[in-house]
Amino acid sequence: MTATLFPVGHYAGQRPGDDGRPAQSVRIGWKLHRLSDDAFGTWVLSHGTAEAGKGPWTATDLIGTAESAGIPAVQSHLDTLLELGLLADVTRAPEEFARTHRMDVQFVGLGNSPTRPDRFAIGLPGLGPAALVDPETYELWQWGSLAPTLWHSCQVRASVLAELDRPVEPVEALTSVLGDLRFLLAHGCAYVDIADEQ
């Protein structure tokens, strides 16, 4: 099975690297990782593309996209990012990923538009929407950052569906939550971080 990947971390800008030259930095929790431009490019592309929608973003997708963008030694960067925790392979243990990671948001809600009342815009005032999302994805974006883990978001979604006479277990809600998360990541509306240690 091809690895399904999720990026972890929040971009923290350019900072001096160990050699004094500028490096791209990505924060996970309290730890800051400095990356070469090519490793950073691989990490950026690990967020997926708008065309992929809510579908899985695999290692094969990432490698193909990165190679098309001219990034050399993509597999080596992918391995490094996995080792640093800046990429998570959720193929075999999606529930473990959900229990140990959380989501936080970027941008602001811009409401729905008269032309698409069934969609909600997320973006920046004056610059327009970064994404138009369905109600389920918007709920995750709106409330997911209040949950201590992605697993809590799955539990909430399962309880809401139960009240709507569509009972599911949290593990069954996990697939749709991860799909919504993928969409938000690809549009830059959210990022994944490690869950706070209790």
Short mmCIF file of C-alpha atoms in Angstrom, two decimals:
data_model
loop_
_atom_site.label_atom_id
_atom_site.label_comp_id
_atom_site.label_asym_id
_atom_site.label_seq_id
_atom_site.Cartn_x
_atom_site.Cartn_y
_atom_site.Cartn_z
CA MET A 1 0.00 0.00 0.00
CA THR A 2 1.26 3.48 -0.87
CA ALA A 3 1.86 5.68 2.16
CA THR A 4 -0.77 8.36 2.79
CA LEU A 5 1.02 11.42 4.13
CA PHE A 6 0.05 14.43 6.22
CA PRO A 7 2.38 17.39 6.79
CA VAL A 8 3.01 18.37 10.40
CA GLY A 9 4.17 21.78 11.53
CA HIS A 10 3.68 25.49 11.01
CA TYR A 11 5.88 27.60 8.73
CA ALA A 12 7.86 30.09 10.81
CA GLY A 13 9.70 32.00 8.10
CA GLN A 14 13.32 32.25 7.06
CA ARG A 15 15.96 32.19 9.81
CA PRO A 16 19.72 31.70 9.91
CA GLY A 17 20.70 28.05 9.63
CA ASP A 18 23.60 26.32 11.41
CA ASP A 19 25.94 27.59 8.69
CA GLY A 20 24.69 31.17 9.07
CA ARG A 21 22.91 31.13 5.71
CA PRO A 22 19.12 31.63 5.55
CA ALA A 23 17.07 28.46 6.01
CA GLN A 24 13.34 27.83 5.97
CA SER A 25 11.99 27.05 9.43
CA VAL A 26 9.03 24.90 10.41
CA ARG A 27 7.81 24.68 14.00
CA ILE A 28 6.35 21.58 15.66
CA GLY A 29 5.24 22.22 19.21
CA TRP A 30 8.12 24.20 20.75
CA LYS A 31 10.76 22.79 18.41
CA LEU A 32 11.99 24.66 15.35
CA HIS A 33 13.39 22.74 12.39
CA ARG A 34 15.54 24.52 9.79
CA LEU A 35 15.24 23.07 6.29
CA SER A 36 17.06 23.47 3.00
CA ASP A 37 15.01 24.99 0.20
CA ASP A 38 14.52 21.58 -1.44
CA ALA A 39 13.45 19.87 1.80
CA PHE A 40 11.12 22.78 2.50
CA GLY A 41 9.69 22.57 -1.02
CA THR A 42 8.99 18.88 -0.44
CA TRP A 43 7.26 19.71 2.86
CA VAL A 44 5.14 22.40 1.17
CA LEU A 45 4.07 19.98 -1.55
CA SER A 46 3.17 17.37 1.09
CA HIS A 47 0.10 19.49 1.86
CA GLY A 48 -1.48 18.22 -1.36
CA THR A 49 -3.13 20.09 -4.18
CA ALA A 50 -6.54 21.66 -4.61
CA GLU A 51 -7.20 19.22 -7.46
CA ALA A 52 -6.82 16.24 -5.09
CA GLY A 53 -9.75 17.54 -3.05
CA LYS A 54 -10.43 15.42 0.02
CA GLY A 55 -8.74 12.35 -1.42
CA PRO A 56 -5.53 10.80 -0.10
CA TRP A 57 -2.18 12.40 -0.85
CA THR A 58 0.33 9.60 -1.16
CA ALA A 59 4.09 9.37 -1.24
CA THR A 60 3.79 8.62 -4.96
CA ASP A 61 1.74 11.81 -5.47
CA LEU A 62 4.26 13.84 -3.49
CA ILE A 63 7.30 12.43 -5.27
CA GLY A 64 5.75 12.95 -8.71
CA THR A 65 4.70 16.52 -7.95
CA ALA A 66 8.06 17.41 -6.39
CA GLU A 67 10.01 15.93 -9.29
CA SER A 68 7.81 17.88 -11.75
CA ALA A 69 8.67 21.02 -9.76
CA GLY A 70 12.38 20.28 -10.26
CA ILE A 71 13.22 19.21 -6.72
CA PRO A 72 16.12 16.72 -6.74
CA ALA A 73 16.49 13.72 -4.38
CA VAL A 74 12.84 13.85 -3.32
CA GLN A 75 12.88 10.42 -1.65
CA SER A 76 15.77 11.53 0.55
CA HIS A 77 13.88 14.68 1.61
CA LEU A 78 10.74 12.63 2.24
CA ASP A 79 12.68 10.23 4.49
CA THR A 80 14.24 13.14 6.40
CA LEU A 81 10.86 14.82 6.91
CA LEU A 82 9.37 11.56 8.20
CA GLU A 83 12.30 11.14 10.60
CA LEU A 84 11.91 14.70 11.92
CA GLY A 85 8.15 14.27 12.40
CA LEU A 86 7.39 16.92 9.78
CA LEU A 87 5.53 14.27 7.78
CA ALA A 88 3.26 11.60 9.19
CA ASP A 89 2.45 8.36 7.38
CA VAL A 90 -1.13 7.56 8.46
CA THR A 91 -1.56 4.48 6.29
CA ARG A 92 -1.41 1.85 9.04
CA ALA A 93 -2.42 3.86 12.11
CA PRO A 94 -4.78 6.74 11.29
CA GLU A 95 -6.36 6.60 14.76
CA GLU A 96 -2.95 6.92 16.43
CA PHE A 97 -2.23 9.96 14.26
CA ALA A 98 -5.58 11.50 15.26
CA ARG A 99 -4.92 10.85 18.96
CA THR A 100 -1.44 12.43 18.92
CA HIS A 101 -2.00 15.42 16.64
CA ARG A 102 -4.18 18.49 16.60
CA MET A 103 -5.32 21.01 14.02
CA ASP A 104 -5.03 24.77 14.13
CA VAL A 105 -6.44 27.28 11.67
CA GLN A 106 -5.19 30.01 9.43
CA PHE A 107 -7.19 32.83 7.79
CA VAL A 108 -10.67 33.95 8.83
CA GLY A 109 -14.22 33.01 7.93
CA LEU A 110 -15.70 35.17 5.17
CA GLY A 111 -19.23 33.74 5.27
CA ASN A 112 -21.15 32.29 2.36
CA SER A 113 -21.94 34.08 -0.85
CA PRO A 114 -25.25 34.70 -2.63
CA THR A 115 -24.00 32.64 -5.56
CA ARG A 116 -22.93 29.67 -3.39
CA PRO A 117 -25.08 29.66 -0.23
CA ASP A 118 -24.14 25.99 0.33
CA ARG A 119 -20.42 26.85 0.68
CA PHE A 120 -18.46 28.85 3.24
CA ALA A 121 -15.49 31.02 2.32
CA ILE A 122 -12.23 31.01 4.28
CA GLY A 123 -9.58 33.59 3.46
CA LEU A 124 -8.46 37.13 4.12
CA PRO A 125 -10.68 40.22 3.96
CA GLY A 126 -9.86 42.25 0.87
CA LEU A 127 -7.94 39.40 -0.75
CA GLY A 128 -10.83 37.00 -1.20
CA PRO A 129 -11.27 33.36 -0.29
CA ALA A 130 -8.49 30.79 -0.16
CA ALA A 131 -11.17 28.08 -0.21
CA LEU A 132 -14.90 27.50 -0.48
CA VAL A 133 -15.82 24.59 1.78
CA ASP A 134 -18.87 22.47 2.51
CA PRO A 135 -20.61 22.68 5.92
CA GLU A 136 -18.74 19.67 7.40
CA THR A 137 -15.33 21.02 6.44
CA TYR A 138 -16.29 24.45 7.74
CA GLU A 139 -17.34 22.97 11.09
CA LEU A 140 -13.95 21.27 11.40
CA TRP A 141 -12.19 24.52 10.47
CA GLN A 142 -14.37 26.58 12.82
CA TRP A 143 -14.19 24.33 15.89
CA GLY A 144 -11.31 21.90 15.30
CA SER A 145 -8.68 24.17 16.79
CA LEU A 146 -10.55 24.09 20.11
CA ALA A 147 -10.21 20.30 20.29
CA PRO A 148 -7.10 19.00 22.04
CA THR A 149 -6.66 16.33 19.34
CA LEU A 150 -8.05 15.36 15.96
CA TRP A 151 -9.54 12.33 17.71
CA HIS A 152 -11.73 14.65 19.79
CA SER A 153 -13.02 16.16 16.53
CA CYS A 154 -13.91 12.63 15.39
CA GLN A 155 -15.79 12.04 18.65
CA VAL A 156 -17.71 15.30 18.26
CA ARG A 157 -18.61 14.50 14.64
CA ALA A 158 -19.81 11.04 15.66
CA SER A 159 -22.00 12.50 18.44
CA VAL A 160 -23.51 15.10 16.08
CA LEU A 161 -24.29 12.43 13.48
CA ALA A 162 -25.88 10.27 16.19
CA GLU A 163 -28.20 13.15 17.08
CA LEU A 164 -29.14 13.35 13.41
CA ASP A 165 -30.07 9.63 13.48
CA ARG A 166 -26.97 8.73 11.48
CA PRO A 167 -25.03 6.90 14.20
CA VAL A 168 -21.35 6.20 13.58
CA GLU A 169 -18.43 5.41 15.83
CA PRO A 170 -15.58 7.94 16.10
CA VAL A 171 -13.31 5.60 14.14
CA GLU A 172 -15.85 5.69 11.29
CA ALA A 173 -15.93 9.51 11.41
CA LEU A 174 -12.13 9.54 11.15
CA THR A 175 -12.12 9.04 7.37
CA SER A 176 -14.31 12.07 6.75
CA VAL A 177 -12.42 14.22 9.29
CA LEU A 178 -9.10 13.37 7.62
CA GLY A 179 -10.61 14.13 4.20
CA ASP A 180 -11.80 17.52 5.42
CA LEU A 181 -8.39 18.16 6.99
CA ARG A 182 -6.67 17.28 3.70
CA PHE A 183 -8.82 19.84 1.88
CA LEU A 184 -8.02 22.55 4.45
CA LEU A 185 -4.29 21.80 4.32
CA ALA A 186 -4.17 21.90 0.52
CA HIS A 187 -5.78 25.35 0.58
CA GLY A 188 -3.57 26.69 3.38
CA CYS A 189 -6.51 27.12 5.77
CA ALA A 190 -5.12 24.93 8.56
CA TYR A 191 -2.01 23.18 9.80
CA VAL A 192 -1.30 20.10 11.90
CA ASP A 193 0.72 20.18 15.10
CA ILE A 194 1.50 17.65 17.78
CA ALA A 195 -1.05 17.46 20.57
CA ASP A 196 -0.16 19.14 23.83
CA GLU A 197 1.36 16.68 26.24
CA GLN A 198 -0.74 16.30 29.37
#
